[in-house]
Amino acid sequence: MEKHHISSYTSHGIVLTVLLTLTALSVTIAELHLGAISVAVALLVASIKGTTVLTYFMHLKYESTFFKVMVAGVFAMYALIIIFTFFDYIFR
Amino acid sequence: MTNPMHDEHHDHLGSKMGMWLFIFTELFLFGGLFLVYAIFRSKYGEDFHHAAEELNVFIGTLNTVVLLISSMTVAMSISAIQKGDSGRAIRLLLLTIVLALVFMVNKYFEWGHKFEFKLYPGSPVLGNLPKGELLFFGLYFMMTGLHALHVVIGCVLLGITIPKIAKKQITSERYTFHENAGLYWHLVDFIWIFLFPMMYLIT
């Protein structure tokens, strides 16, 4: 088997710390009841957390470009589906 | 390769690619539900607001923390097996399964509390709620239920991985199964990362 990058235990610990901090931030902001902004912030923080999990825990950072393009393509496709559905819903 | 007995048809890259393709189908499964949620939220904003306030933010946050930690222990177990430390890899996987059980116990109490208030799919109380609230709870039970099913499947996969490590079928030279089981577990965490704000935080 070809050589693979081995993530250190410390790096996993750092990633977890980042994820927990973002969770705390997200909950704190939600408690402030900022209305429409809180929706945007919650989804933004979730996206950052999700990207962190994909990049480090799911090891995408150390995969070949092919995997990165594949995953990015799937999310781009999903974004298009959301946009088209809302266009259809709003302008029907 | 250290184990010529099992060399036939072993394709690490191909297996991993297959796992990712499967993960994509899972993402679209939940993605479809997210889309339904988004559309109905834009239609019944007020009702979703009231219904979401019924959910326990503390238990949701606690389960988020539990799942995030479990994701780290799985990632660490893969590092351990790559370094050839089977014992540590097994211990980390066992810890992950324990955390998954903690998640499920929390879920049990959370759902149990809802059931006490006669809030469960198909209940008369739920049926009498405004349409948007009914939709919210329908999506809540459907999405967290489907996610919980994935937690159980993830536990089974990690549970299968442990004896494979013990029997040296998974080694530092060959850990594709372990890595794919880990990817599945991270998927479970990934989906929860989006479920949590949608259900518990955005009110």
PDB file of C-alpha atoms in Angstrom:
ATOM      1  CA  MET A   1       0.000   0.000   0.000  1.00  0.00           C
ATOM      2  CA  GLU A   2       1.236   3.473  -0.835  1.00  0.00           C
ATOM      3  CA  LYS A   3       2.472   5.674   2.014  1.00  0.00           C
ATOM      4  CA  HIS A   4      -0.157   7.749   3.761  1.00  0.00           C
ATOM      5  CA  HIS A   5      -0.055  10.822   5.883  1.00  0.00           C
ATOM      6  CA  ILE A   6      -0.538   9.925   9.545  1.00  0.00           C
ATOM      7  CA  SER A   7      -2.247  12.646  11.577  1.00  0.00           C
ATOM      8  CA  SER A   8      -0.833  13.093  15.069  1.00  0.00           C
ATOM      9  CA  TYR A   9      -3.030  12.682  18.178  1.00  0.00           C
ATOM     10  CA  THR A  10      -2.320  16.318  19.032  1.00  0.00           C
ATOM     11  CA  SER A  11      -3.648  17.521  15.682  1.00  0.00           C
ATOM     12  CA  HIS A  12      -6.893  15.595  16.265  1.00  0.00           C
ATOM     13  CA  GLY A  13      -7.117  17.246  19.685  1.00  0.00           C
ATOM     14  CA  ILE A  14      -6.687  20.690  18.132  1.00  0.00           C
ATOM     15  CA  VAL A  15      -9.416  19.967  15.553  1.00  0.00           C
ATOM     16  CA  LEU A  16     -11.776  18.884  18.352  1.00  0.00           C
ATOM     17  CA  THR A  17     -11.015  22.041  20.332  1.00  0.00           C
ATOM     18  CA  VAL A  18     -11.845  24.165  17.278  1.00  0.00           C
ATOM     19  CA  LEU A  19     -15.101  22.250  16.730  1.00  0.00           C
ATOM     20  CA  LEU A  20     -16.148  22.592  20.382  1.00  0.00           C
ATOM     21  CA  THR A  21     -15.323  26.320  20.380  1.00  0.00           C
ATOM     22  CA  LEU A  22     -17.443  26.825  17.261  1.00  0.00           C
ATOM     23  CA  THR A  23     -20.302  24.886  18.905  1.00  0.00           C
ATOM     24  CA  ALA A  24     -20.100  27.114  21.991  1.00  0.00           C
ATOM     25  CA  LEU A  25     -20.069  30.200  19.749  1.00  0.00           C
ATOM     26  CA  SER A  26     -23.078  28.960  17.801  1.00  0.00           C
ATOM     27  CA  VAL A  27     -25.117  28.228  20.962  1.00  0.00           C
ATOM     28  CA  THR A  28     -24.172  31.593  22.525  1.00  0.00           C
ATOM     29  CA  ILE A  29     -25.236  33.529  19.438  1.00  0.00           C
ATOM     30  CA  ALA A  30     -28.518  31.585  19.243  1.00  0.00           C
ATOM     31  CA  GLU A  31     -29.253  32.543  22.875  1.00  0.00           C
ATOM     32  CA  LEU A  32     -29.027  36.232  21.948  1.00  0.00           C
ATOM     33  CA  HIS A  33     -32.112  35.874  19.693  1.00  0.00           C
ATOM     34  CA  LEU A  34     -30.889  38.121  16.898  1.00  0.00           C
ATOM     35  CA  GLY A  35     -33.659  37.060  14.517  1.00  0.00           C
ATOM     36  CA  ALA A  36     -32.789  36.522  10.867  1.00  0.00           C
ATOM     37  CA  ILE A  37     -29.051  37.058  11.483  1.00  0.00           C
ATOM     38  CA  SER A  38     -28.963  34.144  13.930  1.00  0.00           C
ATOM     39  CA  VAL A  39     -30.163  31.802  11.161  1.00  0.00           C
ATOM     40  CA  ALA A  40     -27.354  32.935   8.871  1.00  0.00           C
ATOM     41  CA  VAL A  41     -24.757  32.712  11.661  1.00  0.00           C
ATOM     42  CA  ALA A  42     -25.917  29.238  12.751  1.00  0.00           C
ATOM     43  CA  LEU A  43     -25.696  27.917   9.197  1.00  0.00           C
ATOM     44  CA  LEU A  44     -22.345  29.621   8.580  1.00  0.00           C
ATOM     45  CA  VAL A  45     -20.841  28.132  11.754  1.00  0.00           C
ATOM     46  CA  ALA A  46     -22.283  24.706  10.849  1.00  0.00           C
ATOM     47  CA  SER A  47     -20.695  24.963   7.401  1.00  0.00           C
ATOM     48  CA  ILE A  48     -17.301  25.812   8.902  1.00  0.00           C
ATOM     49  CA  LYS A  49     -17.628  22.878  11.319  1.00  0.00           C
ATOM     50  CA  GLY A  50     -18.698  20.552   8.500  1.00  0.00           C
ATOM     51  CA  THR A  51     -15.776  21.633   6.315  1.00  0.00           C
ATOM     52  CA  THR A  52     -13.390  21.071   9.242  1.00  0.00           C
ATOM     53  CA  VAL A  53     -14.694  17.517   9.734  1.00  0.00           C
ATOM     54  CA  LEU A  54     -14.371  16.776   5.995  1.00  0.00           C
ATOM     55  CA  THR A  55     -10.887  18.291   5.759  1.00  0.00           C
ATOM     56  CA  TYR A  56      -9.214  16.851   8.842  1.00  0.00           C
ATOM     57  CA  PHE A  57     -11.233  14.003  10.375  1.00  0.00           C
ATOM     58  CA  MET A  58     -12.257  12.623   6.975  1.00  0.00           C
ATOM     59  CA  HIS A  59      -8.721  13.231   5.794  1.00  0.00           C
ATOM     60  CA  LEU A  60      -9.644  15.029   2.564  1.00  0.00           C
ATOM     61  CA  LYS A  61      -6.702  17.395   3.001  1.00  0.00           C
ATOM     62  CA  TYR A  62      -4.335  14.494   2.408  1.00  0.00           C
ATOM     63  CA  GLU A  63      -6.310  12.787  -0.362  1.00  0.00           C
ATOM     64  CA  SER A  64      -5.610  13.165  -4.061  1.00  0.00           C
ATOM     65  CA  THR A  65      -7.149  16.032  -6.015  1.00  0.00           C
ATOM     66  CA  PHE A  66      -9.628  13.583  -7.497  1.00  0.00           C
ATOM     67  CA  PHE A  67     -11.340  13.057  -4.118  1.00  0.00           C
ATOM     68  CA  LYS A  68     -11.394  16.779  -3.392  1.00  0.00           C
ATOM     69  CA  VAL A  69     -12.984  17.566  -6.756  1.00  0.00           C
ATOM     70  CA  MET A  70     -15.505  14.767  -6.310  1.00  0.00           C
ATOM     71  CA  VAL A  71     -16.628  16.029  -2.892  1.00  0.00           C
ATOM     72  CA  ALA A  72     -16.657  19.678  -3.970  1.00  0.00           C
ATOM     73  CA  GLY A  73     -18.708  18.677  -7.029  1.00  0.00           C
ATOM     74  CA  VAL A  74     -21.309  16.935  -4.886  1.00  0.00           C
ATOM     75  CA  PHE A  75     -21.726  19.970  -2.655  1.00  0.00           C
ATOM     76  CA  ALA A  76     -21.900  22.278  -5.683  1.00  0.00           C
ATOM     77  CA  MET A  77     -24.614  20.021  -7.110  1.00  0.00           C
ATOM     78  CA  TYR A  78     -26.513  20.145  -3.830  1.00  0.00           C
ATOM     79  CA  ALA A  79     -26.260  23.947  -3.750  1.00  0.00           C
ATOM     80  CA  LEU A  80     -27.703  24.051  -7.279  1.00  0.00           C
ATOM     81  CA  ILE A  81     -30.588  21.816  -6.220  1.00  0.00           C
ATOM     82  CA  ILE A  82     -31.379  24.179  -3.325  1.00  0.00           C
ATOM     83  CA  ILE A  83     -31.202  27.241  -5.577  1.00  0.00           C
ATOM     84  CA  PHE A  84     -33.385  25.705  -8.318  1.00  0.00           C
ATOM     85  CA  THR A  85     -35.943  24.444  -5.810  1.00  0.00           C
ATOM     86  CA  PHE A  86     -36.259  27.866  -4.193  1.00  0.00           C
ATOM     87  CA  PHE A  87     -36.490  29.566  -7.594  1.00  0.00           C
ATOM     88  CA  ASP A  88     -39.290  27.216  -8.473  1.00  0.00           C
ATOM     89  CA  TYR A  89     -40.973  27.732  -5.093  1.00  0.00           C
ATOM     90  CA  ILE A  90     -40.719  31.528  -5.074  1.00  0.00           C
ATOM     91  CA  PHE A  91     -41.513  32.329  -8.725  1.00  0.00           C
ATOM     92  CA  ARG A  92     -44.043  29.635  -9.502  1.00  0.00           C
TER      93      ARG A  92
ATOM     94  CA  MET B   1       2.208  -6.581   1.679  1.00  0.00           C
ATOM     95  CA  THR B   2       2.749  -8.610   4.822  1.00  0.00           C
ATOM     96  CA  ASN B   3      -0.155 -10.983   4.469  1.00  0.00           C
ATOM     97  CA  PRO B   4      -0.055 -12.788   1.105  1.00  0.00           C
ATOM     98  CA  MET B   5      -2.990 -14.993   2.163  1.00  0.00           C
ATOM     99  CA  HIS B   6      -5.417 -12.112   1.688  1.00  0.00           C
ATOM    100  CA  ASP B   7      -3.847 -10.273  -1.192  1.00  0.00           C
ATOM    101  CA  GLU B   8      -6.366 -11.174  -3.839  1.00  0.00           C
ATOM    102  CA  HIS B   9      -8.436  -8.273  -5.176  1.00  0.00           C
ATOM    103  CA  HIS B  10      -7.342  -5.819  -2.528  1.00  0.00           C
ATOM    104  CA  ASP B  11      -7.759  -2.276  -3.826  1.00  0.00           C
ATOM    105  CA  HIS B  12      -7.425   0.360  -1.122  1.00  0.00           C
ATOM    106  CA  LEU B  13      -8.084   3.316  -3.404  1.00  0.00           C
ATOM    107  CA  GLY B  14     -11.054   1.672  -5.104  1.00  0.00           C
ATOM    108  CA  SER B  15     -12.624   0.683  -1.763  1.00  0.00           C
ATOM    109  CA  LYS B  16     -12.224   4.167  -0.411  1.00  0.00           C
ATOM    110  CA  MET B  17     -13.711   5.681  -3.564  1.00  0.00           C
ATOM    111  CA  GLY B  18     -16.673   3.329  -3.263  1.00  0.00           C
ATOM    112  CA  MET B  19     -17.159   4.423   0.334  1.00  0.00           C
ATOM    113  CA  TRP B  20     -17.164   8.074  -0.695  1.00  0.00           C
ATOM    114  CA  LEU B  21     -19.726   7.376  -3.429  1.00  0.00           C
ATOM    115  CA  PHE B  22     -21.919   5.709  -0.815  1.00  0.00           C
ATOM    116  CA  ILE B  23     -21.434   8.708   1.483  1.00  0.00           C
ATOM    117  CA  PHE B  24     -22.657  10.958  -1.343  1.00  0.00           C
ATOM    118  CA  THR B  25     -25.905   8.988  -1.555  1.00  0.00           C
ATOM    119  CA  GLU B  26     -26.299   9.404   2.207  1.00  0.00           C
ATOM    120  CA  LEU B  27     -25.693  13.138   1.904  1.00  0.00           C
ATOM    121  CA  PHE B  28     -28.449  13.403  -0.692  1.00  0.00           C
ATOM    122  CA  LEU B  29     -30.784  11.310   1.472  1.00  0.00           C
ATOM    123  CA  PHE B  30     -30.453  13.838   4.291  1.00  0.00           C
ATOM    124  CA  GLY B  31     -30.031  16.720   1.842  1.00  0.00           C
ATOM    125  CA  GLY B  32     -33.514  16.040   0.482  1.00  0.00           C
ATOM    126  CA  LEU B  33     -34.932  16.276   3.999  1.00  0.00           C
ATOM    127  CA  PHE B  34     -32.964  19.482   4.652  1.00  0.00           C
ATOM    128  CA  LEU B  35     -34.532  20.918   1.531  1.00  0.00           C
ATOM    129  CA  VAL B  36     -38.049  19.974   2.679  1.00  0.00           C
ATOM    130  CA  TYR B  37     -37.257  21.630   6.013  1.00  0.00           C
ATOM    131  CA  ALA B  38     -35.993  24.800   4.312  1.00  0.00           C
ATOM    132  CA  ILE B  39     -39.056  25.151   2.090  1.00  0.00           C
ATOM    133  CA  PHE B  40     -41.557  24.580   4.901  1.00  0.00           C
ATOM    134  CA  ARG B  41     -39.590  26.825   7.203  1.00  0.00           C
ATOM    135  CA  SER B  42     -39.879  29.652   4.673  1.00  0.00           C
ATOM    136  CA  LYS B  43     -43.622  28.923   4.395  1.00  0.00           C
ATOM    137  CA  TYR B  44     -44.449  28.454   8.101  1.00  0.00           C
ATOM    138  CA  GLY B  45     -41.807  30.587   9.836  1.00  0.00           C
ATOM    139  CA  GLU B  46     -43.935  31.386  12.914  1.00  0.00           C
ATOM    140  CA  ASP B  47     -45.024  27.793  13.517  1.00  0.00           C
ATOM    141  CA  PHE B  48     -41.467  26.494  13.135  1.00  0.00           C
ATOM    142  CA  HIS B  49     -40.352  29.133  15.627  1.00  0.00           C
ATOM    143  CA  HIS B  50     -42.884  28.000  18.252  1.00  0.00           C
ATOM    144  CA  ALA B  51     -42.267  24.291  17.686  1.00  0.00           C
ATOM    145  CA  ALA B  52     -38.460  24.627  17.810  1.00  0.00           C
ATOM    146  CA  GLU B  53     -38.716  26.355  21.194  1.00  0.00           C
ATOM    147  CA  GLU B  54     -40.126  23.102  22.582  1.00  0.00           C
ATOM    148  CA  LEU B  55     -36.799  21.363  21.978  1.00  0.00           C
ATOM    149  CA  ASN B  56     -34.221  21.090  24.725  1.00  0.00           C
ATOM    150  CA  VAL B  57     -31.135  23.072  23.644  1.00  0.00           C
ATOM    151  CA  PHE B  58     -29.062  21.643  26.504  1.00  0.00           C
ATOM    152  CA  ILE B  59     -29.582  18.013  25.508  1.00  0.00           C
ATOM    153  CA  GLY B  60     -28.972  18.938  21.844  1.00  0.00           C
ATOM    154  CA  THR B  61     -25.711  20.684  22.721  1.00  0.00           C
ATOM    155  CA  LEU B  62     -24.646  17.807  24.964  1.00  0.00           C
ATOM    156  CA  ASN B  63     -25.204  15.327  22.135  1.00  0.00           C
ATOM    157  CA  THR B  64     -23.271  17.577  19.743  1.00  0.00           C
ATOM    158  CA  VAL B  65     -20.296  17.561  22.126  1.00  0.00           C
ATOM    159  CA  VAL B  66     -20.550  13.777  22.568  1.00  0.00           C
ATOM    160  CA  LEU B  67     -20.586  13.168  18.804  1.00  0.00           C
ATOM    161  CA  LEU B  68     -17.709  15.582  18.141  1.00  0.00           C
ATOM    162  CA  ILE B  69     -15.562  13.826  20.749  1.00  0.00           C
ATOM    163  CA  SER B  70     -16.486  10.432  19.276  1.00  0.00           C
ATOM    164  CA  SER B  71     -15.444  11.662  15.845  1.00  0.00           C
ATOM    165  CA  MET B  72     -12.034  12.550  17.274  1.00  0.00           C
ATOM    166  CA  THR B  73     -11.612   9.154  18.969  1.00  0.00           C
ATOM    167  CA  VAL B  74     -12.339   7.400  15.653  1.00  0.00           C
ATOM    168  CA  ALA B  75      -9.841   9.623  13.808  1.00  0.00           C
ATOM    169  CA  MET B  76      -7.293   8.858  16.576  1.00  0.00           C
ATOM    170  CA  SER B  77      -7.933   5.110  16.307  1.00  0.00           C
ATOM    171  CA  ILE B  78      -7.037   5.309  12.601  1.00  0.00           C
ATOM    172  CA  SER B  79      -3.820   7.163  13.449  1.00  0.00           C
ATOM    173  CA  ALA B  80      -3.120   4.440  16.032  1.00  0.00           C
ATOM    174  CA  ILE B  81      -3.595   1.586  13.547  1.00  0.00           C
ATOM    175  CA  GLN B  82      -1.432   3.421  10.989  1.00  0.00           C
ATOM    176  CA  LYS B  83       1.300   3.562  13.619  1.00  0.00           C
ATOM    177  CA  GLY B  84       0.787  -0.153  14.303  1.00  0.00           C
ATOM    178  CA  ASP B  85      -0.621   0.347  17.803  1.00  0.00           C
ATOM    179  CA  SER B  86      -3.509  -2.170  17.650  1.00  0.00           C
ATOM    180  CA  GLY B  87      -4.218  -2.053  21.387  1.00  0.00           C
ATOM    181  CA  ARG B  88      -4.731   1.685  21.394  1.00  0.00           C
ATOM    182  CA  ALA B  89      -6.800   1.529  18.184  1.00  0.00           C
ATOM    183  CA  ILE B  90      -9.162  -0.980  19.832  1.00  0.00           C
ATOM    184  CA  ARG B  91      -9.432   1.057  23.044  1.00  0.00           C
ATOM    185  CA  LEU B  92     -10.248   4.209  21.069  1.00  0.00           C
ATOM    186  CA  LEU B  93     -12.914   2.355  19.072  1.00  0.00           C
ATOM    187  CA  LEU B  94     -14.460   1.012  22.281  1.00  0.00           C
ATOM    188  CA  LEU B  95     -14.506   4.559  23.657  1.00  0.00           C
ATOM    189  CA  THR B  96     -16.247   5.706  20.467  1.00  0.00           C
ATOM    190  CA  ILE B  97     -18.943   3.061  20.871  1.00  0.00           C
ATOM    191  CA  VAL B  98     -19.434   4.095  24.518  1.00  0.00           C
ATOM    192  CA  LEU B  99     -19.877   7.717  23.383  1.00  0.00           C
ATOM    193  CA  ALA B 100     -22.364   6.581  20.735  1.00  0.00           C
ATOM    194  CA  LEU B 101     -24.332   4.795  23.465  1.00  0.00           C
ATOM    195  CA  VAL B 102     -24.296   7.989  25.561  1.00  0.00           C
ATOM    196  CA  PHE B 103     -25.733   9.784  22.515  1.00  0.00           C
ATOM    197  CA  MET B 104     -28.486   7.185  22.158  1.00  0.00           C
ATOM    198  CA  VAL B 105     -29.357   7.272  25.884  1.00  0.00           C
ATOM    199  CA  ASN B 106     -29.715  11.070  25.676  1.00  0.00           C
ATOM    200  CA  LYS B 107     -31.889  10.620  22.598  1.00  0.00           C
ATOM    201  CA  TYR B 108     -34.011   8.103  24.505  1.00  0.00           C
ATOM    202  CA  PHE B 109     -34.654  10.573  27.314  1.00  0.00           C
ATOM    203  CA  GLU B 110     -35.263  13.413  24.867  1.00  0.00           C
ATOM    204  CA  TRP B 111     -37.801  11.469  22.814  1.00  0.00           C
ATOM    205  CA  GLY B 112     -39.292   9.924  25.973  1.00  0.00           C
ATOM    206  CA  HIS B 113     -39.933  13.410  27.325  1.00  0.00           C
ATOM    207  CA  LYS B 114     -41.719  14.339  24.070  1.00  0.00           C
ATOM    208  CA  PHE B 115     -43.816  11.164  24.255  1.00  0.00           C
ATOM    209  CA  GLU B 116     -44.865  12.044  27.829  1.00  0.00           C
ATOM    210  CA  PHE B 117     -46.407  15.203  26.416  1.00  0.00           C
ATOM    211  CA  LYS B 118     -48.138  13.057  23.794  1.00  0.00           C
ATOM    212  CA  LEU B 119     -45.839  14.408  21.113  1.00  0.00           C
ATOM    213  CA  TYR B 120     -45.095  11.513  18.809  1.00  0.00           C
ATOM    214  CA  PRO B 121     -45.761  10.861  15.120  1.00  0.00           C
ATOM    215  CA  GLY B 122     -49.467  10.308  14.579  1.00  0.00           C
ATOM    216  CA  SER B 123     -50.537  11.425  18.066  1.00  0.00           C
ATOM    217  CA  PRO B 124     -53.876  13.311  18.416  1.00  0.00           C
ATOM    218  CA  VAL B 125     -52.096  16.167  20.267  1.00  0.00           C
ATOM    219  CA  LEU B 126     -49.683  16.599  17.368  1.00  0.00           C
ATOM    220  CA  GLY B 127     -52.542  16.400  14.883  1.00  0.00           C
ATOM    221  CA  ASN B 128     -54.299  19.332  16.539  1.00  0.00           C
ATOM    222  CA  LEU B 129     -51.252  21.607  16.328  1.00  0.00           C
ATOM    223  CA  PRO B 130     -51.053  24.274  13.598  1.00  0.00           C
ATOM    224  CA  LYS B 131     -49.896  22.833  10.273  1.00  0.00           C
ATOM    225  CA  GLY B 132     -46.373  24.280  10.459  1.00  0.00           C
ATOM    226  CA  GLU B 133     -45.756  22.897  13.957  1.00  0.00           C
ATOM    227  CA  LEU B 134     -47.001  19.501  12.836  1.00  0.00           C
ATOM    228  CA  LEU B 135     -44.546  19.666   9.921  1.00  0.00           C
ATOM    229  CA  PHE B 136     -41.704  20.692  12.226  1.00  0.00           C
ATOM    230  CA  PHE B 137     -42.271  17.786  14.598  1.00  0.00           C
ATOM    231  CA  GLY B 138     -42.736  15.425  11.670  1.00  0.00           C
ATOM    232  CA  LEU B 139     -39.370  16.492  10.272  1.00  0.00           C
ATOM    233  CA  TYR B 140     -37.813  16.442  13.747  1.00  0.00           C
ATOM    234  CA  PHE B 141     -38.808  12.825  14.405  1.00  0.00           C
ATOM    235  CA  MET B 142     -38.010  11.748  10.847  1.00  0.00           C
ATOM    236  CA  MET B 143     -34.582  13.397  10.658  1.00  0.00           C
ATOM    237  CA  THR B 144     -33.315  12.710  14.183  1.00  0.00           C
ATOM    238  CA  GLY B 145     -34.766   9.181  13.920  1.00  0.00           C
ATOM    239  CA  LEU B 146     -33.022   8.502  10.624  1.00  0.00           C
ATOM    240  CA  HIS B 147     -29.846   9.968  12.083  1.00  0.00           C
ATOM    241  CA  ALA B 148     -30.154   7.757  15.188  1.00  0.00           C
ATOM    242  CA  LEU B 149     -30.487   4.742  12.875  1.00  0.00           C
ATOM    243  CA  HIS B 150     -27.186   5.797  11.313  1.00  0.00           C
ATOM    244  CA  VAL B 151     -25.628   6.010  14.780  1.00  0.00           C
ATOM    245  CA  VAL B 152     -26.681   2.392  15.392  1.00  0.00           C
ATOM    246  CA  ILE B 153     -25.320   1.250  11.998  1.00  0.00           C
ATOM    247  CA  GLY B 154     -22.085   3.147  12.703  1.00  0.00           C
ATOM    248  CA  CYS B 155     -21.758   1.330  16.038  1.00  0.00           C
ATOM    249  CA  VAL B 156     -22.196  -2.017  14.280  1.00  0.00           C
ATOM    250  CA  LEU B 157     -19.488  -1.106  11.734  1.00  0.00           C
ATOM    251  CA  LEU B 158     -17.073  -0.011  14.470  1.00  0.00           C
ATOM    252  CA  GLY B 159     -18.024  -3.138  16.424  1.00  0.00           C
ATOM    253  CA  ILE B 160     -17.079  -5.297  13.422  1.00  0.00           C
ATOM    254  CA  THR B 161     -13.776  -3.404  13.085  1.00  0.00           C
ATOM    255  CA  ILE B 162     -12.593  -4.260  16.619  1.00  0.00           C
ATOM    256  CA  PRO B 163     -12.342  -8.082  16.252  1.00  0.00           C
ATOM    257  CA  LYS B 164     -10.781  -7.602  12.802  1.00  0.00           C
ATOM    258  CA  ILE B 165      -7.985  -5.603  14.465  1.00  0.00           C
ATOM    259  CA  ALA B 166      -7.661  -8.209  17.217  1.00  0.00           C
ATOM    260  CA  LYS B 167      -7.377 -10.987  14.591  1.00  0.00           C
ATOM    261  CA  LYS B 168      -4.750  -8.971  12.683  1.00  0.00           C
ATOM    262  CA  GLN B 169      -7.021  -8.720   9.633  1.00  0.00           C
ATOM    263  CA  ILE B 170      -6.594  -4.972  10.024  1.00  0.00           C
ATOM    264  CA  THR B 171      -2.971  -3.866  10.391  1.00  0.00           C
ATOM    265  CA  SER B 172      -0.809  -0.798   9.799  1.00  0.00           C
ATOM    266  CA  GLU B 173      -0.298  -2.160   6.274  1.00  0.00           C
ATOM    267  CA  ARG B 174      -3.928  -2.714   5.571  1.00  0.00           C
ATOM    268  CA  TYR B 175      -6.656  -0.743   7.285  1.00  0.00           C
ATOM    269  CA  THR B 176      -9.135   0.042   4.504  1.00  0.00           C
ATOM    270  CA  PHE B 177     -12.096  -1.404   6.417  1.00  0.00           C
ATOM    271  CA  HIS B 178     -11.171   0.568   9.507  1.00  0.00           C
ATOM    272  CA  GLU B 179     -10.773   3.757   7.478  1.00  0.00           C
ATOM    273  CA  ASN B 180     -14.133   3.276   5.722  1.00  0.00           C
ATOM    274  CA  ALA B 181     -15.921   2.552   9.014  1.00  0.00           C
ATOM    275  CA  GLY B 182     -14.323   5.762  10.311  1.00  0.00           C
ATOM    276  CA  LEU B 183     -15.559   7.695   7.263  1.00  0.00           C
ATOM    277  CA  TYR B 184     -19.078   6.424   7.966  1.00  0.00           C
ATOM    278  CA  TRP B 185     -18.811   7.560  11.578  1.00  0.00           C
ATOM    279  CA  HIS B 186     -17.637  11.018  10.506  1.00  0.00           C
ATOM    280  CA  LEU B 187     -20.618  11.184   8.131  1.00  0.00           C
ATOM    281  CA  VAL B 188     -22.907  10.590  11.133  1.00  0.00           C
ATOM    282  CA  ASP B 189     -21.152  13.474  12.904  1.00  0.00           C
ATOM    283  CA  PHE B 190     -21.265  15.666   9.781  1.00  0.00           C
ATOM    284  CA  ILE B 191     -25.044  15.268   9.423  1.00  0.00           C
ATOM    285  CA  TRP B 192     -25.590  16.049  13.096  1.00  0.00           C
ATOM    286  CA  ILE B 193     -23.523  19.238  12.727  1.00  0.00           C
ATOM    287  CA  PHE B 194     -26.273  20.525  10.408  1.00  0.00           C
ATOM    288  CA  LEU B 195     -29.244  18.907  12.177  1.00  0.00           C
ATOM    289  CA  PHE B 196     -28.336  20.485  15.499  1.00  0.00           C
ATOM    290  CA  PRO B 197     -28.636  24.180  14.506  1.00  0.00           C
ATOM    291  CA  MET B 198     -31.638  23.503  12.241  1.00  0.00           C
ATOM    292  CA  MET B 199     -33.668  21.812  14.948  1.00  0.00           C
ATOM    293  CA  TYR B 200     -32.420  23.213  18.245  1.00  0.00           C
ATOM    294  CA  LEU B 201     -30.742  26.573  17.641  1.00  0.00           C
ATOM    295  CA  ILE B 202     -32.691  28.398  14.950  1.00  0.00           C
ATOM    296  CA  THR B 203     -35.909  29.358  16.709  1.00  0.00           C
TER     297      THR B 203
END
